Each structure stands twice: as structure tokens, then as C-alpha cells.
Amino acid sequence: MATIPKITEAYRTDPIHAITNKNLDSFEEIPDTHDWVQPNSFPSFRDDHSNNISDLPDTDSVPLIDLSLPNAPKLIGNALRTWGVFQVINHGVPISVLNSMETLLHDLFDLPTPQKLKAARAPDGVNGYGRFRISPFFPKSMWSEGFTVSGSPLEHFQILWPHDCTKYCDIIEEFDRELKALCGRLVWLALGALGITKEDVHWAGPNGDFETSSGVMNLNSYPVCPDPDRAMGIGVHTDSCFLTLLYQNNTSGLQVLREGKRWVTVEPVTGALVVQVADLLQILTNGLYSSPFHQAVVNRDRKRLSVAYFFGPPENAEISPIKKLVTPTQPLLYPTVTWAEYLRKKAELFNDTLPSIRLSTPPTGLSDVNDHNQMKRG
Ligand SMILES: C=C1C[C@]23C[C@H]1CC[C@H]2[C@@]12CCC[C@@](C)(C(=O)O1)[C@H]2[C@@H]3C(=O)O
Ligand SMILES: O=C(O)CCC(=O)C(=O)O
Ligand SMILES: [Fe+2]
């Protein structure tokens, strides 16, 4: 599994002491540091959008696509054009791989806090235990703990599990192999739906197998919360990679913003994976696919576990809108960027990054579901 060295310098460091020494699930009340419902709290908390007159039906739900069916490619194209997200079943990742990962998540987050803190992410590191890297962009702390894996987790797993670290490393390695392969397959299906072939994406490698691309994994735990309406598991954001696959246990929490208007919960489906367009795919498709804003809420009586698999291009590959997708009606929307450059910008401008690098406004009639200003306007 390849590493992404420059990401280290990209995101602001977020000292681990920001994580309380106490387990979140031992709180009987929400401490002020984690209370998002207050005057002047972050403007897009929760139902900011609910006052809007929405013409979307309430029954609208994130598409569920069976990858083994012949019409899957067409459905993927439609789902990504309209939602930027879908759930996939019959994806070929063995259920045993997902189950082993779930065991790892339980074993990891059930460890005593002092033990987890020994494997904390270093101030200049990517791997290890800590908070979401986007935490510094929000005024309140998130009701979650995480563990990031880029490359080998060995060093940190040796600390967590001195006797069993091989077993847990193997789980990570197998999960990485399977999800990377699935990402490759999904990317070609997604691009194929736009008439894009392997020749159009040179950094995918000669066989189009993304050999030099890599995945970063974030293992997430959202402890039970005494007052979930006041807390937030992860605040609203888009992912900065190319494509994200998300595994969630049988507990809901993930919500995607539908057309800048309404939060829609991605209901857990056994064995399914959530597929999300991320920022670099939005750039590559010249905005035809948009990376959706999403967040995760927490529950009063159920702990939620998830793994986000961030699939990215080779660090220094130049990503620019595919020429075939630049037309008089869809002019060039984004400049050329590398992943490393993009992450540096994102670390500075966060949710304003994509709008800020945008070269032209979309033609009238087409609204960009990911326009942050639209989101602020509601
Ligand atoms: C490859 C990536 C993708 C990163 C940054 C970098 C390393 C860790 C990733 C995450 C993991 C947790 C959510 C996220 C939102 C975060 O805070 O750190 C992700 C972020 C992004 O998508 O921006
Ligand atoms: O846990 C989730 O459902 C979402 C996590 C997420 O958005 C992320 O890690 O980027
Ligand atoms: Fe995310």
C-alpha cells in the first residue's frame, strides 16, 4: 500500500490533547466544547436548509445499485450525475473482508483510552489515532474518534496490539486490496457513462489499473451520545480525493446534502458500500459529477462505526478536466491541479476550495449542486 507523504504538510496539525482523556461515551451531558446548538454556532449545522421550499419528494433516497446487473453502468452514470453518491451491492468485496474490518473497528475503539493515545497521530504525521483532520475548521468538537491509515499501519498497530498486530495488519491489507480494486472498477464505469475511455486518463497507467494510485483509510467511531440533537459526528464537508468508498455498520448517521436543500440519510444496507464522488473527480469530469456535501450525525443508544476509503490519484499526477467534456455549453470549469496542491489549498480554504478555483460560472439553467454559496443561500 503506497503512502502519500506530502499530505502530511498539507493539513493543519490538530493536537491530540484536543481529544478528552475521558471516553466520550462516559459523558452524561454534552460538555460545552461539544455542544453545537448555541448562538453563533457553525452556520450550516443541521437543518439550515429545512426552511427552504423544496420540490423534492420526501421519499427521495440515495440510489442502491446492484453491480451484477447489466444495467449497472447506466444506473451509475445517472446516480452520479444527479446525486454524486450511491450505494452498491454485489460489488465483489467478500463479506468476510467487511466482517473482519468490523471486528477490527470494535477491537480498536474498545481499547482503553490511554492505550489508544499511545498510538496517537504525531503532529506532523498522517497515521494514528486522533480527531478528524478537518476539526480545526469547526468551532465545536465532533462526537467521534478516528484512526487514519496511509501505507502500513504496522508501527501504530504494534503499540495497540503488541501480540496480535500481524492479524490486524492483514485485515487492513486485504481490505485495502479489495477496495482499491473496486475503486478502479467503479471509476471506469463512472467515466464510461460519460463516454470516457482509458486513453483519456493517462495517470491511470498503461493498463488503466491505477497501479500507482493509493488509498487512505479513516477508521471512525461515533460513540453513543446523551443528546444527539446537540452534537455532530463529523461536520459538513466534501472529500478531497478522487472517489470515496464508505463502509458503515448497521447504524445510520451519514447524511448527504441533496441539491443544496435537504439532508438525506444514507440508510445502512447489509453488505453494501457507499460510493461518493470526491473533489478531484468533479474536476476531472469538468463538473458533470459533483462531490456531495455530507456529514454524520450520532445516536443516543447506538455506537456507530465506519471506514472511509479515500482513493486518490498518484500524488503528482496532473488532474484537469477531460478535454472531451469541455464543450461550448460546458466550458472549462477548473484548472489543472495535483492532489498534493489541491490538499494544500483545501487546508487553507476548506469548503470554499472548489468554488474558489472555478474558472467560469455554469451556463444559465444548470445549477451546481456543490456551489457553496448556493449552500449558504440555502
Ligand atoms: C487523503 C486525505 C483525505 C483527507 C485528507 C487526507 C488525509 C485524511 C483524509 C481525511 C480523513 C477524515 C475525513 C477528512 C475530511 C479529513 O479530515 O481527513 C478526510 C480528508 C479529506 O477528504 O479532505
Ligand atoms: O462516517 C461517516 O459516515 C462519514 C465519514 C466521512 O465523511 C469521512 O471520513 O470523510
Ligand atoms: Fe467525508
CSV table of C-alpha atoms and ligand atoms in Angstrom, one decimal:
chain,number,residue,atom,x,y,z
A,1,MET,CA,0.0,0.0,0.0
A,2,ALA,CA,1.6,3.3,-1.1
A,3,THR,CA,1.9,6.3,1.1
A,4,ILE,CA,1.1,9.9,0.4
A,5,PRO,CA,3.9,11.8,2.0
A,6,LYS,CA,3.0,15.4,1.1
A,7,ILE,CA,-0.4,15.2,2.7
A,8,THR,CA,1.5,15.5,6.0
A,9,GLU,CA,2.4,19.0,5.3
A,10,ALA,CA,-0.9,19.9,3.7
A,11,TYR,CA,-3.4,19.7,6.5
A,12,ARG,CA,-3.1,21.8,9.7
A,13,THR,CA,-2.0,19.7,12.6
A,14,ASP,CA,-4.6,19.2,15.2
A,15,PRO,CA,-3.0,18.3,18.6
A,16,ILE,CA,-4.3,15.2,20.2
A,17,HIS,CA,-4.8,16.8,23.5
A,18,ALA,CA,-8.0,18.1,21.9
A,19,ILE,CA,-9.3,14.6,22.5
A,20,THR,CA,-10.5,14.3,26.0
A,21,ASN,CA,-8.8,11.8,28.2
A,22,LYS,CA,-12.3,10.7,29.1
A,23,ASN,CA,-14.2,8.4,26.7
A,24,LEU,CA,-17.0,10.3,25.0
A,25,ASP,CA,-19.5,7.7,25.9
A,26,SER,CA,-18.9,8.2,29.6
A,27,PHE,CA,-20.5,11.7,29.4
A,28,GLU,CA,-24.0,12.1,30.8
A,29,GLU,CA,-24.4,15.5,29.4
A,30,ILE,CA,-22.9,17.3,26.4
A,31,PRO,CA,-19.9,19.3,27.5
A,32,ASP,CA,-19.8,22.9,26.2
A,33,THR,CA,-16.9,22.0,23.9
A,34,HIS,CA,-19.1,19.6,22.0
A,35,ASP,CA,-22.4,21.5,22.1
A,36,TRP,CA,-23.2,22.7,18.6
A,37,VAL,CA,-26.5,24.2,19.4
A,38,GLN,CA,-25.6,27.6,20.7
A,39,PRO,CA,-25.9,31.2,19.5
A,40,ASN,CA,-23.2,31.8,16.9
A,41,SER,CA,-22.5,28.1,16.4
A,42,PHE,CA,-21.4,27.0,13.0
A,43,PRO,CA,-24.0,28.3,10.4
A,44,SER,CA,-24.6,25.2,8.5
A,45,PHE,CA,-25.4,23.0,11.5
A,46,ARG,CA,-28.1,20.5,10.6
A,47,ASP,CA,-31.4,22.0,9.5
A,48,ASP,CA,-30.2,25.2,8.0
A,49,HIS,CA,-31.7,24.0,4.8
A,50,SER,CA,-35.0,22.7,6.1
A,51,ASN,CA,-36.8,26.1,5.8
A,52,ASN,CA,-36.4,26.0,2.0
A,53,ILE,CA,-39.3,25.3,-0.2
A,54,SER,CA,-38.2,22.1,-1.7
A,55,ASP,CA,-39.8,20.5,-4.7
A,56,LEU,CA,-38.0,17.2,-3.8
A,57,PRO,CA,-40.2,14.4,-2.6
A,58,ASP,CA,-39.6,13.2,0.9
A,59,THR,CA,-39.3,9.6,-0.3
A,60,ASP,CA,-36.2,10.6,-2.3
A,61,SER,CA,-33.4,8.2,-1.3
A,62,VAL,CA,-29.8,7.6,-2.3
A,63,PRO,CA,-29.8,5.1,-5.2
A,64,LEU,CA,-28.9,1.4,-4.5
A,65,ILE,CA,-27.2,-0.3,-7.4
A,66,ASP,CA,-26.6,-4.0,-7.9
A,67,LEU,CA,-23.3,-4.2,-9.7
A,68,SER,CA,-24.0,-7.6,-11.0
A,69,LEU,CA,-26.9,-6.4,-13.2
A,70,PRO,CA,-26.4,-5.5,-16.9
A,71,ASN,CA,-27.8,-2.0,-16.5
A,72,ALA,CA,-25.5,-1.1,-13.6
A,73,PRO,CA,-23.2,1.2,-15.7
A,74,LYS,CA,-26.2,3.3,-16.9
A,75,LEU,CA,-27.6,3.5,-13.3
A,76,ILE,CA,-24.2,4.6,-12.0
A,77,GLY,CA,-24.0,7.4,-14.6
A,78,ASN,CA,-27.4,8.6,-13.6
A,79,ALA,CA,-26.8,8.3,-9.9
A,80,LEU,CA,-23.5,10.3,-10.1
A,81,ARG,CA,-25.0,13.0,-12.3
A,82,THR,CA,-28.0,13.6,-10.0
A,83,TRP,CA,-26.7,12.7,-6.6
A,84,GLY,CA,-22.9,12.3,-6.6
A,85,VAL,CA,-23.4,9.3,-4.3
A,86,PHE,CA,-25.0,5.8,-4.4
A,87,GLN,CA,-24.8,2.5,-2.5
A,88,VAL,CA,-23.5,-0.6,-4.2
A,89,ILE,CA,-24.3,-4.3,-3.6
A,90,ASN,CA,-22.9,-7.4,-5.3
A,91,HIS,CA,-19.7,-5.4,-5.6
A,92,GLY,CA,-17.4,-8.4,-5.3
A,93,VAL,CA,-15.7,-7.5,-2.0
A,94,PRO,CA,-16.2,-10.6,0.1
A,95,ILE,CA,-18.5,-10.2,3.1
A,96,SER,CA,-15.7,-11.8,5.2
A,97,VAL,CA,-13.4,-8.9,4.5
A,98,LEU,CA,-16.1,-6.4,5.7
A,99,ASN,CA,-16.8,-8.5,8.7
A,100,SER,CA,-13.1,-8.7,9.7
A,101,MET,CA,-12.9,-5.0,9.3
A,102,GLU,CA,-15.9,-4.6,11.6
A,103,THR,CA,-14.2,-6.8,14.2
A,104,LEU,CA,-11.0,-4.7,13.9
A,105,LEU,CA,-13.1,-1.5,14.5
A,106,HIS,CA,-14.7,-2.9,17.6
A,107,ASP,CA,-11.4,-4.1,19.0
A,108,LEU,CA,-9.6,-0.9,18.2
A,109,PHE,CA,-12.1,1.6,19.7
A,110,ASP,CA,-12.9,-0.6,22.7
A,111,LEU,CA,-9.3,-0.3,23.8
A,112,PRO,CA,-8.8,1.8,26.9
A,113,THR,CA,-8.2,5.5,26.0
A,114,PRO,CA,-4.6,5.7,27.4
A,115,GLN,CA,-3.7,2.7,25.2
A,116,LYS,CA,-5.2,4.5,22.1
A,117,LEU,CA,-3.4,7.7,23.0
A,118,LYS,CA,-0.1,5.9,22.8
A,119,ALA,CA,-0.8,5.3,19.1
A,120,ALA,CA,-1.8,9.0,18.6
A,121,ARG,CA,-1.2,10.7,15.3
A,122,ALA,CA,2.1,12.6,15.5
A,123,PRO,CA,1.8,16.4,15.0
A,124,ASP,CA,3.4,16.0,11.6
A,125,GLY,CA,2.0,12.6,10.8
A,126,VAL,CA,-0.9,11.1,8.9
A,127,ASN,CA,-1.2,7.7,10.6
A,128,GLY,CA,-2.6,7.1,14.0
A,129,TYR,CA,-5.4,7.8,16.5
A,130,GLY,CA,-6.9,11.3,16.6
A,131,ARG,CA,-9.7,13.6,15.6
A,132,PHE,CA,-10.8,14.3,12.0
A,133,ARG,CA,-8.2,16.5,10.3
A,134,ILE,CA,-10.9,19.0,9.4
A,135,SER,CA,-11.8,19.6,13.0
A,136,PRO,CA,-9.9,22.9,13.2
A,137,PHE,CA,-12.4,24.4,10.7
A,138,PHE,CA,-15.3,24.0,13.1
A,139,PRO,CA,-15.8,25.9,16.3
A,140,LYS,CA,-17.1,22.9,18.2
A,141,SER,CA,-15.6,19.4,18.7
A,142,MET,CA,-17.0,16.5,16.9
A,143,TRP,CA,-18.6,13.5,18.7
A,144,SER,CA,-16.2,11.0,17.2
A,145,GLU,CA,-12.7,9.4,17.3
A,146,GLY,CA,-10.7,8.2,14.4
A,147,PHE,CA,-7.7,6.3,13.2
A,148,THR,CA,-6.0,7.1,9.9
A,149,VAL,CA,-4.1,4.6,7.9
A,150,SER,CA,-1.9,5.6,4.9
A,151,GLY,CA,0.6,2.9,3.9
A,152,SER,CA,1.4,0.4,6.6
A,153,PRO,CA,-0.3,0.6,10.0
A,154,LEU,CA,2.4,-1.7,11.5
A,155,GLU,CA,4.1,0.9,13.6
A,156,HIS,CA,0.9,2.0,15.3
A,157,PHE,CA,-0.7,-1.4,15.5
A,158,GLN,CA,2.4,-2.7,17.3
A,159,ILE,CA,1.7,-0.3,20.1
A,160,LEU,CA,-2.1,-1.1,20.2
A,161,TRP,CA,-1.7,-4.9,19.9
A,162,PRO,CA,1.8,-6.0,20.7
A,163,HIS,CA,0.9,-9.7,20.3
A,164,ASP,CA,-1.7,-9.6,17.6
A,165,CYS,CA,-0.5,-6.9,15.3
A,166,THR,CA,0.0,-9.2,12.3
A,167,LYS,CA,-3.6,-10.3,12.4
A,168,TYR,CA,-4.8,-6.7,12.3
A,169,CYS,CA,-2.3,-5.6,9.7
A,170,ASP,CA,-3.5,-8.4,7.5
A,171,ILE,CA,-7.1,-7.3,7.8
A,172,ILE,CA,-6.1,-3.8,6.7
A,173,GLU,CA,-4.0,-5.1,3.8
A,174,GLU,CA,-6.8,-7.3,2.5
A,175,PHE,CA,-9.4,-4.5,2.8
A,176,ASP,CA,-7.1,-2.1,1.0
A,177,ARG,CA,-6.5,-4.6,-1.9
A,178,GLU,CA,-10.2,-5.3,-2.3
A,179,LEU,CA,-11.4,-1.7,-2.1
A,180,LYS,CA,-8.7,-0.4,-4.3
A,181,ALA,CA,-9.7,-3.0,-7.0
A,182,LEU,CA,-13.4,-2.0,-6.6
A,183,CYS,CA,-12.5,1.7,-6.9
A,184,GLY,CA,-10.7,1.0,-10.2
A,185,ARG,CA,-13.7,-0.8,-11.5
A,186,LEU,CA,-16.1,1.9,-10.4
A,187,VAL,CA,-14.0,4.7,-11.8
A,188,TRP,CA,-14.1,3.2,-15.3
A,189,LEU,CA,-17.8,2.5,-15.0
A,190,ALA,CA,-18.4,6.1,-13.9
A,191,LEU,CA,-16.2,7.6,-16.6
A,192,GLY,CA,-17.5,5.1,-19.2
A,193,ALA,CA,-21.0,6.5,-18.6
A,194,LEU,CA,-19.7,9.9,-19.9
A,195,GLY,CA,-18.1,8.3,-22.9
A,196,ILE,CA,-14.6,8.4,-21.4
A,197,THR,CA,-12.1,5.6,-22.2
A,198,LYS,CA,-8.8,4.5,-20.7
A,199,GLU,CA,-6.8,6.6,-23.2
A,200,ASP,CA,-8.4,9.8,-21.8
A,201,VAL,CA,-6.8,9.3,-18.3
A,202,HIS,CA,-3.1,8.8,-18.7
A,203,TRP,CA,-2.3,8.7,-15.0
A,204,ALA,CA,-4.4,5.5,-14.6
A,205,GLY,CA,-1.3,3.7,-16.0
A,206,PRO,CA,-0.9,1.7,-19.3
A,207,ASN,CA,-3.5,-0.9,-18.3
A,208,GLY,CA,-5.8,1.5,-16.7
A,209,ASP,CA,-5.4,-0.4,-13.4
A,210,PHE,CA,-4.4,2.6,-11.2
A,211,GLU,CA,-1.3,0.8,-10.1
A,212,THR,CA,0.4,4.0,-8.8
A,213,SER,CA,-2.8,5.3,-7.2
A,214,SER,CA,-3.4,4.9,-3.5
A,215,GLY,CA,-5.9,4.8,-0.8
A,216,VAL,CA,-6.0,6.5,2.6
A,217,MET,CA,-8.3,4.9,5.2
A,218,ASN,CA,-10.1,6.5,8.0
A,219,LEU,CA,-11.5,4.2,10.7
A,220,ASN,CA,-14.2,6.1,12.5
A,221,SER,CA,-16.1,5.6,15.7
A,222,TYR,CA,-19.1,7.7,16.8
A,223,PRO,CA,-19.8,6.8,20.5
A,224,VAL,CA,-23.4,6.9,21.9
A,225,CYS,CA,-24.4,10.4,22.8
A,226,PRO,CA,-26.6,11.7,25.6
A,227,ASP,CA,-28.1,14.4,23.4
A,228,PRO,CA,-27.6,13.7,19.7
A,229,ASP,CA,-29.5,16.8,18.6
A,230,ARG,CA,-26.8,19.0,20.0
A,231,ALA,CA,-23.8,17.0,18.7
A,232,MET,CA,-22.2,16.3,15.4
A,233,GLY,CA,-20.2,13.2,14.4
A,234,ILE,CA,-18.4,14.9,11.5
A,235,GLY,CA,-19.3,18.4,10.2
A,236,VAL,CA,-20.3,19.2,6.7
A,237,HIS,CA,-17.6,18.8,4.1
A,238,THR,CA,-16.7,17.2,0.8
A,239,ASP,CA,-13.9,14.7,0.4
A,240,SER,CA,-10.7,15.9,-1.2
A,241,CYS,CA,-9.7,12.7,-3.0
A,242,PHE,CA,-10.9,11.2,-6.2
A,243,LEU,CA,-13.6,8.7,-5.1
A,244,THR,CA,-14.6,7.6,-1.6
A,245,LEU,CA,-15.9,4.2,-0.6
A,246,LEU,CA,-17.6,4.1,2.8
A,247,TYR,CA,-18.4,1.0,4.9
A,248,GLN,CA,-20.8,1.7,7.7
A,249,ASN,CA,-22.0,-0.8,10.3
A,250,ASN,CA,-25.8,-1.3,10.7
A,251,THR,CA,-26.2,2.1,12.4
A,252,SER,CA,-27.3,5.2,10.4
A,253,GLY,CA,-25.6,8.6,10.7
A,254,LEU,CA,-24.3,9.5,7.2
A,255,GLN,CA,-26.3,12.3,5.6
A,256,VAL,CA,-25.8,13.8,2.1
A,257,LEU,CA,-27.0,17.3,1.1
A,258,ARG,CA,-29.5,16.9,-1.7
A,259,GLU,CA,-29.3,19.7,-4.3
A,260,GLY,CA,-28.2,22.1,-1.7
A,261,LYS,CA,-31.5,21.8,0.0
A,262,ARG,CA,-32.2,18.9,2.3
A,263,TRP,CA,-30.2,16.3,4.3
A,264,VAL,CA,-30.9,12.7,3.2
A,265,THR,CA,-29.8,9.9,5.4
A,266,VAL,CA,-27.9,7.1,3.7
A,267,GLU,CA,-29.6,4.1,5.4
A,268,PRO,CA,-27.3,1.2,6.1
A,269,VAL,CA,-27.8,-1.8,3.8
A,270,THR,CA,-26.1,-5.0,4.9
A,271,GLY,CA,-23.0,-5.7,2.8
A,272,ALA,CA,-23.4,-2.5,0.8
A,273,LEU,CA,-20.7,0.1,0.3
A,274,VAL,CA,-21.4,3.8,-0.2
A,275,VAL,CA,-19.7,5.3,-3.3
A,276,GLN,CA,-19.1,9.1,-3.3
A,277,VAL,CA,-17.7,11.4,-5.9
A,278,ALA,CA,-14.9,13.4,-4.3
A,279,ASP,CA,-13.4,16.8,-5.4
A,280,LEU,CA,-10.9,15.6,-7.9
A,281,LEU,CA,-13.4,13.6,-9.8
A,282,GLN,CA,-15.5,16.7,-10.0
A,283,ILE,CA,-12.6,18.5,-11.6
A,284,LEU,CA,-11.8,15.6,-13.9
A,285,THR,CA,-15.4,15.4,-15.2
A,286,ASN,CA,-15.5,19.2,-15.6
A,287,GLY,CA,-18.3,19.4,-13.0
A,288,LEU,CA,-20.5,16.8,-14.6
A,289,TYR,CA,-20.2,14.8,-11.4
A,290,SER,CA,-20.3,16.8,-8.2
A,291,SER,CA,-18.7,15.8,-4.9
A,292,PRO,CA,-21.6,15.9,-2.4
A,293,PHE,CA,-21.6,17.8,0.9
A,294,HIS,CA,-22.1,15.3,3.6
A,295,GLN,CA,-21.9,15.0,7.4
A,296,ALA,CA,-22.5,12.3,10.1
A,297,VAL,CA,-24.9,12.6,13.0
A,298,VAL,CA,-24.8,10.5,16.1
A,299,ASN,CA,-27.2,8.3,18.1
A,300,ARG,CA,-28.4,8.2,21.7
A,301,ASP,CA,-28.2,4.4,22.1
A,302,ARG,CA,-26.1,3.0,19.3
A,303,LYS,CA,-22.4,3.4,18.7
A,304,ARG,CA,-21.7,3.8,15.0
A,305,LEU,CA,-18.6,2.6,13.2
A,306,SER,CA,-17.5,3.4,9.7
A,307,VAL,CA,-14.5,3.2,7.4
A,308,ALA,CA,-13.9,5.7,4.7
A,309,TYR,CA,-11.6,4.6,1.9
A,310,PHE,CA,-10.2,7.7,0.1
A,311,PHE,CA,-9.0,6.7,-3.3
A,312,GLY,CA,-6.6,9.2,-4.9
A,313,PRO,CA,-4.5,9.7,-8.0
A,314,PRO,CA,-0.7,9.4,-7.9
A,315,GLU,CA,0.4,12.4,-5.8
A,316,ASN,CA,1.9,14.4,-8.6
A,317,ALA,CA,-0.4,13.4,-11.5
A,318,GLU,CA,-1.8,16.4,-13.2
A,319,ILE,CA,-5.6,16.3,-12.9
A,320,SER,CA,-7.5,18.5,-15.3
A,321,PRO,CA,-11.0,18.4,-16.9
A,322,ILE,CA,-11.1,15.8,-19.6
A,323,LYS,CA,-11.0,17.6,-23.0
A,324,LYS,CA,-14.0,15.6,-24.4
A,325,LEU,CA,-16.1,17.1,-21.6
A,326,VAL,CA,-15.3,20.7,-22.4
A,327,THR,CA,-17.9,22.0,-24.8
A,328,PRO,CA,-19.5,25.3,-25.7
A,329,THR,CA,-22.3,24.6,-23.3
A,330,GLN,CA,-20.0,23.2,-20.6
A,331,PRO,CA,-16.9,25.5,-20.8
A,332,LEU,CA,-13.7,24.7,-18.9
A,333,LEU,CA,-14.6,24.9,-15.2
A,334,TYR,CA,-11.4,24.0,-13.4
A,335,PRO,CA,-7.6,24.4,-13.8
A,336,THR,CA,-5.0,21.6,-13.7
A,337,VAL,CA,-4.1,20.5,-10.1
A,338,THR,CA,-2.2,17.8,-8.5
A,339,TRP,CA,-3.6,16.0,-5.4
A,340,ALA,CA,-0.8,17.5,-3.2
A,341,GLU,CA,-1.5,21.0,-4.5
A,342,TYR,CA,-5.2,20.6,-4.1
A,343,LEU,CA,-4.8,19.4,-0.5
A,344,ARG,CA,-2.7,22.4,0.4
A,345,LYS,CA,-5.4,24.7,-1.0
A,346,LYS,CA,-8.1,22.7,0.8
A,347,ALA,CA,-6.2,23.0,4.1
A,348,GLU,CA,-6.5,26.8,3.7
A,349,LEU,CA,-9.9,27.3,2.2
A,350,PHE,CA,-11.7,24.1,3.2
A,351,ASN,CA,-15.3,24.1,1.8
A,352,ASP,CA,-14.6,27.1,-0.4
A,353,THR,CA,-11.8,25.4,-2.3
A,354,LEU,CA,-13.7,24.2,-5.3
A,355,PRO,CA,-15.7,27.4,-5.9
A,356,SER,CA,-12.5,29.4,-5.4
A,357,ILE,CA,-10.6,27.6,-8.2
A,358,ARG,CA,-13.5,27.6,-10.5
A,359,LEU,CA,-12.8,29.3,-13.9
A,360,SER,CA,-16.3,30.2,-15.1
A,361,THR,CA,-19.8,30.2,-13.9
A,362,PRO,CA,-22.0,27.4,-15.3
A,363,PRO,CA,-24.4,28.2,-18.1
A,364,THR,CA,-27.8,29.5,-17.0
A,365,GLY,CA,-30.3,26.8,-16.1
A,366,LEU,CA,-27.6,24.5,-14.8
A,367,SER,CA,-27.1,24.8,-11.1
A,368,ASP,CA,-24.1,23.4,-9.4
A,369,VAL,CA,-25.2,21.2,-6.5
A,370,ASN,CA,-21.9,21.8,-4.9
A,371,ASP,CA,-21.8,25.6,-5.1
A,372,HIS,CA,-21.0,26.6,-1.5
A,373,ASN,CA,-22.6,30.0,-2.0
A,374,GLN,CA,-25.7,28.3,-3.0
A,375,MET,CA,-25.5,26.3,0.1
A,376,LYS,CA,-25.1,29.4,2.2
A,377,ARG,CA,-28.0,31.0,0.4
A,378,GLY,CA,-29.9,27.8,1.1
B,1,LIG,C1,-6.3,11.9,1.6
B,1,LIG,C2,-6.9,12.7,2.5
B,1,LIG,C3,-8.3,12.9,2.6
B,1,LIG,C4,-8.5,13.6,3.9
B,1,LIG,C5,-7.2,14.4,4.0
B,1,LIG,C6,-6.2,13.5,3.6
B,1,LIG,C7,-5.8,12.6,4.7
B,1,LIG,C8,-7.0,12.3,5.6
B,1,LIG,C9,-8.4,12.5,5.0
B,1,LIG,C10,-9.5,12.9,5.9
B,1,LIG,C11,-10.0,11.7,6.7
B,1,LIG,C12,-11.1,12.1,7.6
B,1,LIG,C13,-12.1,13.0,6.9
B,1,LIG,C14,-11.4,14.1,6.1
B,1,LIG,C15,-12.4,15.0,5.5
B,1,LIG,C16,-10.4,14.6,7.0
B,1,LIG,O1,-10.5,15.4,7.8
B,1,LIG,O2,-9.2,13.9,6.8
B,1,LIG,C17,-10.5,13.5,5.1
B,1,LIG,C18,-9.7,14.4,4.2
B,1,LIG,C19,-10.4,15.0,3.1
B,1,LIG,O3,-11.1,14.4,2.3
B,1,LIG,O4,-10.2,16.2,2.9
B,2,LIG,O1,-18.7,8.1,9.0
B,2,LIG,C1,-19.3,8.6,8.0
B,2,LIG,O2,-20.4,8.2,7.6
B,2,LIG,C2,-18.7,9.7,7.2
B,2,LIG,C3,-17.2,9.8,7.3
B,2,LIG,C4,-16.7,10.9,6.4
B,2,LIG,O3,-17.4,11.6,5.8
B,2,LIG,C5,-15.2,10.9,6.2
B,2,LIG,O4,-14.5,10.2,6.9
B,2,LIG,O5,-14.8,11.7,5.3
B,3,FE,FE,-16.3,12.5,4.1
